[in-house]
PDB file of C-alpha atoms in Angstrom:
ATOM      1  CA  MET A  51      -0.023   0.005   0.013  1.00 87.00           C
ATOM      2  CA  LYS A  52       1.330   3.514  -0.931  1.00 92.00           C
ATOM      3  CA  GLN A  53       2.011   5.883   1.962  1.00 95.00           C
ATOM      4  CA  TRP A  54       3.503   9.323   2.267  1.00 95.00           C
ATOM      5  CA  TYR A  55       6.782   9.827   3.938  1.00 96.00           C
ATOM      6  CA  LEU A  56       8.900  12.895   4.694  1.00 95.00           C
ATOM      7  CA  ILE A  57      12.450  13.396   3.450  1.00 96.00           C
ATOM      8  CA  TYR A  58      14.894  15.788   4.916  1.00 96.00           C
ATOM      9  CA  THR A  59      16.891  17.600   2.157  1.00 97.00           C
ATOM     10  CA  LYS A  60      20.186  19.437   2.055  1.00 96.00           C
ATOM     11  CA  PRO A  61      19.838  23.190   2.596  1.00 95.00           C
ATOM     12  CA  ARG A  62      18.080  24.959  -0.341  1.00 94.00           C
ATOM     13  CA  GLN A  63      18.044  21.798  -2.462  1.00 96.00           C
ATOM     14  CA  GLU A  64      14.303  20.830  -2.237  1.00 96.00           C
ATOM     15  CA  LEU A  65      13.735  21.331  -5.984  1.00 95.00           C
ATOM     16  CA  ILE A  66      16.743  19.452  -6.820  1.00 96.00           C
ATOM     17  CA  ALA A  67      15.711  16.554  -4.616  1.00 97.00           C
ATOM     18  CA  VAL A  68      12.133  16.539  -6.048  1.00 96.00           C
ATOM     19  CA  ALA A  69      13.450  16.604  -9.743  1.00 96.00           C
ATOM     20  CA  ASN A  70      15.968  13.757  -9.106  1.00 97.00           C
ATOM     21  CA  LEU A  71      13.344  11.663  -7.277  1.00 96.00           C
ATOM     22  CA  GLN A  72      10.834  12.169  -9.989  1.00 96.00           C
ATOM     23  CA  ASN A  73      13.481  11.212 -12.626  1.00 97.00           C
ATOM     24  CA  GLN A  74      13.703   7.873 -10.735  1.00 96.00           C
ATOM     25  CA  ALA A  75       9.850   7.328 -11.076  1.00 95.00           C
ATOM     26  CA  TYR A  76       9.116   8.292  -7.440  1.00 95.00           C
ATOM     27  CA  THR A  77       6.167  10.542  -6.621  1.00 95.00           C
ATOM     28  CA  ALA A  78       7.606  13.541  -4.747  1.00 95.00           C
ATOM     29  CA  PHE A  79       5.966  16.854  -3.594  1.00 91.00           C
ATOM     30  CA  ALA A  80       7.379  19.991  -2.210  1.00 93.00           C
ATOM     31  CA  PRO A  81       4.742  22.793  -1.870  1.00 91.00           C
ATOM     32  CA  GLN A  82       5.984  26.384  -2.754  1.00 88.00           C
ATOM     33  CA  VAL A  83       4.672  29.753  -2.075  1.00 83.00           C
ATOM     34  CA  SER A  84       5.446  32.982  -3.934  1.00 79.00           C
ATOM     35  CA  VAL A  85       6.831  35.793  -1.746  1.00 75.00           C
ATOM     36  CA  LYS A  86       8.393  39.164  -2.277  1.00 72.00           C
ATOM     37  CA  LYS A  87      12.065  39.436  -1.232  1.00 74.00           C
ATOM     38  CA  ARG A  88      14.438  42.246  -1.176  1.00 72.00           C
ATOM     39  CA  THR A  89      17.516  41.715  -3.455  1.00 76.00           C
ATOM     40  CA  ASN A  90      20.361  43.799  -4.740  1.00 81.00           C
ATOM     41  CA  GLN A  91      18.160  44.673  -7.734  1.00 77.00           C
ATOM     42  CA  GLY A  92      15.254  45.747  -5.585  1.00 71.00           C
ATOM     43  CA  TRP A  93      12.043  43.674  -4.639  1.00 68.00           C
ATOM     44  CA  LYS A  94      11.485  40.558  -6.532  1.00 74.00           C
ATOM     45  CA  GLN A  95       8.729  37.941  -6.505  1.00 76.00           C
ATOM     46  CA  VAL A  96      10.298  34.492  -5.776  1.00 83.00           C
ATOM     47  CA  ASN A  97       9.058  30.964  -5.013  1.00 85.00           C
ATOM     48  CA  GLU A  98      10.079  29.438  -1.663  1.00 89.00           C
ATOM     49  CA  PRO A  99       9.379  26.136  -0.141  1.00 91.00           C
ATOM     50  CA  LEU A 100       6.499  26.118   2.317  1.00 88.00           C
ATOM     51  CA  PHE A 101       8.494  23.578   4.311  1.00 92.00           C
ATOM     52  CA  PRO A 102      12.208  24.461   3.942  1.00 95.00           C
ATOM     53  CA  ASN A 103      14.455  21.300   3.907  1.00 96.00           C
ATOM     54  CA  TYR A 104      11.617  18.950   3.546  1.00 96.00           C
ATOM     55  CA  VAL A 105      10.021  17.000   0.657  1.00 97.00           C
ATOM     56  CA  PHE A 106       7.015  14.544   0.652  1.00 96.00           C
ATOM     57  CA  ILE A 107       7.459  11.279  -1.038  1.00 96.00           C
ATOM     58  CA  GLN A 108       4.823   8.599  -1.777  1.00 96.00           C
ATOM     59  CA  LEU A 109       6.201   4.998  -1.516  1.00 95.00           C
ATOM     60  CA  ASP A 110       4.892   1.401  -1.538  1.00 93.00           C
ATOM     61  CA  ASP A 111       6.293  -0.590   1.270  1.00 87.00           C
ATOM     62  CA  VAL A 112       6.656  -3.718  -0.858  1.00 87.00           C
ATOM     63  CA  ALA A 113       6.937  -2.611  -4.476  1.00 88.00           C
ATOM     64  CA  ASP A 114       9.293   0.449  -4.238  1.00 91.00           C
ATOM     65  CA  ASP A 115      13.030   0.130  -3.826  1.00 91.00           C
ATOM     66  CA  TRP A 116      14.025   2.576  -1.056  1.00 90.00           C
ATOM     67  CA  LYS A 117      17.803   2.195  -1.310  1.00 92.00           C
ATOM     68  CA  PRO A 118      18.424   4.732  -4.203  1.00 94.00           C
ATOM     69  CA  ILE A 119      16.543   7.466  -2.294  1.00 95.00           C
ATOM     70  CA  ARG A 120      19.365   7.962   0.220  1.00 90.00           C
ATOM     71  CA  SER A 121      21.956   8.629  -2.417  1.00 94.00           C
ATOM     72  CA  THR A 122      19.705  10.920  -4.536  1.00 96.00           C
ATOM     73  CA  ARG A 123      21.196  14.316  -5.147  1.00 97.00           C
ATOM     74  CA  GLY A 124      19.720  16.816  -2.725  1.00 96.00           C
ATOM     75  CA  VAL A 125      18.451  14.261  -0.194  1.00 97.00           C
ATOM     76  CA  SER A 126      19.891  13.828   3.293  1.00 96.00           C
ATOM     77  CA  GLY A 127      17.665  11.096   4.412  1.00 94.00           C
ATOM     78  CA  PHE A 128      14.228  10.065   5.715  1.00 94.00           C
ATOM     79  CA  VAL A 129      12.629  11.621   8.759  1.00 94.00           C
ATOM     80  CA  ARG A 130      12.600   8.892  11.309  1.00 92.00           C
ATOM     81  CA  PHE A 131      11.213   8.583  14.824  1.00 86.00           C
ATOM     82  CA  GLY A 132      12.327   6.367  17.717  1.00 83.00           C
ATOM     83  CA  SER A 133      13.162   2.878  16.181  1.00 81.00           C
ATOM     84  CA  GLY A 134      14.911   4.323  13.106  1.00 84.00           C
ATOM     85  CA  VAL A 135      12.087   3.380  10.746  1.00 87.00           C
ATOM     86  CA  PRO A 136      10.734   6.152   8.496  1.00 91.00           C
ATOM     87  CA  ALA A 137       7.430   7.246   9.938  1.00 87.00           C
ATOM     88  CA  PRO A 138       4.469   7.485   7.454  1.00 92.00           C
ATOM     89  CA  ILE A 139       2.433  10.562   7.176  1.00 94.00           C
ATOM     90  CA  SER A 140      -1.326   9.897   7.497  1.00 92.00           C
ATOM     91  CA  ASP A 141      -3.683  10.458   4.559  1.00 90.00           C
ATOM     92  CA  ALA A 142      -5.695  12.835   6.541  1.00 91.00           C
ATOM     93  CA  LEU A 143      -2.797  15.259   6.631  1.00 91.00           C
ATOM     94  CA  MET A 144      -1.681  14.873   3.124  1.00 92.00           C
ATOM     95  CA  ARG A 145      -5.107  15.034   1.305  1.00 90.00           C
ATOM     96  CA  PRO A 146      -5.579  18.812   2.142  1.00 88.00           C
ATOM     97  CA  LEU A 147      -1.964  19.609   1.218  1.00 87.00           C
ATOM     98  CA  LEU A 148      -2.306  17.971  -2.167  1.00 88.00           C
ATOM     99  CA  ALA A 149      -5.720  19.522  -2.872  1.00 87.00           C
ATOM    100  CA  LEU A 150      -4.641  23.156  -2.160  1.00 82.00           C
ATOM    101  CA  ASP A 151      -4.235  25.630  -4.999  1.00 76.00           C
ATOM    102  CA  TRP A 152      -0.788  26.854  -4.147  1.00 72.00           C
ATOM    103  CA  GLN A 153      -0.981  29.950  -6.347  1.00 68.00           C
ATOM    104  CA  GLN A 154      -3.984  30.997  -4.351  1.00 69.00           C
ATOM    105  CA  VAL A 155      -2.237  30.259  -1.067  1.00 67.00           C
ATOM    106  CA  SER A 156       0.678  32.319  -2.231  1.00 62.00           C
ATOM    107  CA  GLU A 157      -1.647  35.317  -2.839  1.00 62.00           C
ATOM    108  CA  GLN A 158      -3.307  35.012   0.550  1.00 59.00           C
ATOM    109  CA  LEU A 159       0.060  34.782   2.325  1.00 60.00           C
ATOM    110  CA  SER A 160       1.383  37.860   0.643  1.00 60.00           C
ATOM    111  CA  ILE A 161       2.148  40.542   3.123  1.00 60.00           C
ATOM    112  CA  TYR A 162       2.533  43.214   0.545  1.00 67.00           C
ATOM    113  CA  PRO A 163      -0.392  45.424  -0.234  1.00 75.00           C
ATOM    114  CA  LYS A 164      -1.970  45.521  -3.653  1.00 77.00           C
ATOM    115  CA  VAL A 165      -3.624  48.545  -5.396  1.00 84.00           C
ATOM    116  CA  GLY A 166      -6.999  49.272  -3.660  1.00 86.00           C
ATOM    117  CA  ASP A 167      -6.003  47.664  -0.276  1.00 84.00           C
ATOM    118  CA  ARG A 168      -6.644  49.668   2.907  1.00 85.00           C
ATOM    119  CA  VAL A 169      -3.420  49.889   4.848  1.00 85.00           C
ATOM    120  CA  ASN A 170      -1.778  51.398   7.935  1.00 86.00           C
ATOM    121  CA  VAL A 171       1.319  53.527   7.270  1.00 85.00           C
ATOM    122  CA  SER A 172       3.951  54.035   9.913  1.00 80.00           C
ATOM    123  CA  ILE A 173       4.762  57.720  10.354  1.00 78.00           C
ATOM    124  CA  GLY A 174       7.179  58.109  13.332  1.00 77.00           C
ATOM    125  CA  ASP A 175       5.636  56.322  16.362  1.00 80.00           C
ATOM    126  CA  THR A 176       1.956  56.423  14.947  1.00 82.00           C
ATOM    127  CA  TRP A 177       0.094  54.450  12.302  1.00 84.00           C
ATOM    128  CA  VAL A 178      -2.198  56.300   9.864  1.00 85.00           C
ATOM    129  CA  SER A 179      -4.892  54.640   7.760  1.00 86.00           C
ATOM    130  CA  ALA A 180      -4.483  55.107   3.991  1.00 88.00           C
ATOM    131  CA  LEU A 181      -5.468  53.625   0.502  1.00 88.00           C
ATOM    132  CA  VAL A 182      -2.824  52.086  -1.795  1.00 87.00           C
ATOM    133  CA  THR A 183      -3.128  53.777  -5.174  1.00 88.00           C
ATOM    134  CA  ALA A 184      -0.056  52.353  -6.953  1.00 86.00           C
ATOM    135  CA  ASP A 185       3.219  50.388  -6.498  1.00 80.00           C
ATOM    136  CA  ASP A 186       6.513  50.346  -8.292  1.00 79.00           C
ATOM    137  CA  ALA A 187       9.019  47.540  -8.840  1.00 65.00           C
ATOM    138  CA  LYS A 188      11.433  49.144  -6.347  1.00 70.00           C
ATOM    139  CA  GLY A 189       9.447  48.157  -3.202  1.00 72.00           C
ATOM    140  CA  ARG A 190       7.461  51.259  -2.721  1.00 81.00           C
ATOM    141  CA  VAL A 191       3.802  51.936  -2.635  1.00 84.00           C
ATOM    142  CA  GLU A 192       1.803  55.161  -3.309  1.00 88.00           C
ATOM    143  CA  VAL A 193      -0.766  55.771  -0.595  1.00 89.00           C
ATOM    144  CA  LEU A 194      -3.623  58.279  -0.240  1.00 90.00           C
ATOM    145  CA  LEU A 195      -3.619  59.714   3.212  1.00 88.00           C
ATOM    146  CA  ASN A 196      -6.313  61.852   4.872  1.00 83.00           C
ATOM    147  CA  LEU A 197      -4.349  64.304   6.958  1.00 79.00           C
ATOM    148  CA  LEU A 198      -5.904  67.279   8.611  1.00 78.00           C
ATOM    149  CA  GLY A 199      -9.014  67.030   6.431  1.00 80.00           C
ATOM    150  CA  GLN A 200      -7.025  66.988   3.099  1.00 85.00           C
ATOM    151  CA  GLU A 201      -6.212  64.034   1.024  1.00 87.00           C
ATOM    152  CA  GLN A 202      -2.422  63.634   0.316  1.00 87.00           C
ATOM    153  CA  SER A 203      -0.641  61.288  -2.034  1.00 89.00           C
ATOM    154  CA  LEU A 204       2.692  59.895  -0.675  1.00 87.00           C
ATOM    155  CA  TRP A 205       5.247  57.222  -1.843  1.00 88.00           C
ATOM    156  CA  VAL A 206       6.469  55.077   1.045  1.00 85.00           C
ATOM    157  CA  ASP A 207       8.656  51.869   1.465  1.00 81.00           C
ATOM    158  CA  SER A 208       6.506  48.605   1.458  1.00 76.00           C
ATOM    159  CA  HIS A 209       8.107  47.738   4.873  1.00 72.00           C
ATOM    160  CA  ARG A 210       6.487  50.866   6.430  1.00 77.00           C
ATOM    161  CA  VAL A 211       3.028  49.609   5.462  1.00 80.00           C
ATOM    162  CA  LYS A 212       0.926  46.859   6.938  1.00 76.00           C
ATOM    163  CA  THR A 213      -2.398  45.629   5.447  1.00 75.00           C
ATOM    164  CA  GLU A 214      -5.367  46.246   7.532  1.00 70.00           C
ATOM    165  CA  VAL A 215      -7.277  42.952   8.540  1.00 59.00           C
ATOM    166  CA  SER A 216     -10.997  43.249   7.706  1.00 54.00           C
TER     167      SER A 216
END
């Protein structure tokens, strides 16, 4: 019977491990989410593993040969508990993970505001409510503030803005 197991990978080699396991006809899965990160070239949208250093693999206890997995590029070994036998992951846990739309999850996890979002802007020690009207590729957003009864447009760094929870 096929069951899911967890593999520990070498640092930042989850995709390498998945590709090499799939090349060997194993079913492997490493969910990823899209996040914005600051780089030397400004803010970039990058995909990162949801579970860094871990990959899920589906194996049959009888039919599959487990030996090649340990020497697969990117793999450190199985996650084991107690007796040293790899611990299976229950289907109740895996079913929702496999059913999720990871693009949609990435959008929901995004902490960066989109045009039209209501946000709070840090001004000194206080937070002021504003509306995002534009953003640029350099990690800044244009917000519309209502200060002293007048609407003001202002460009601020994204890290000074937090999305209001509705």
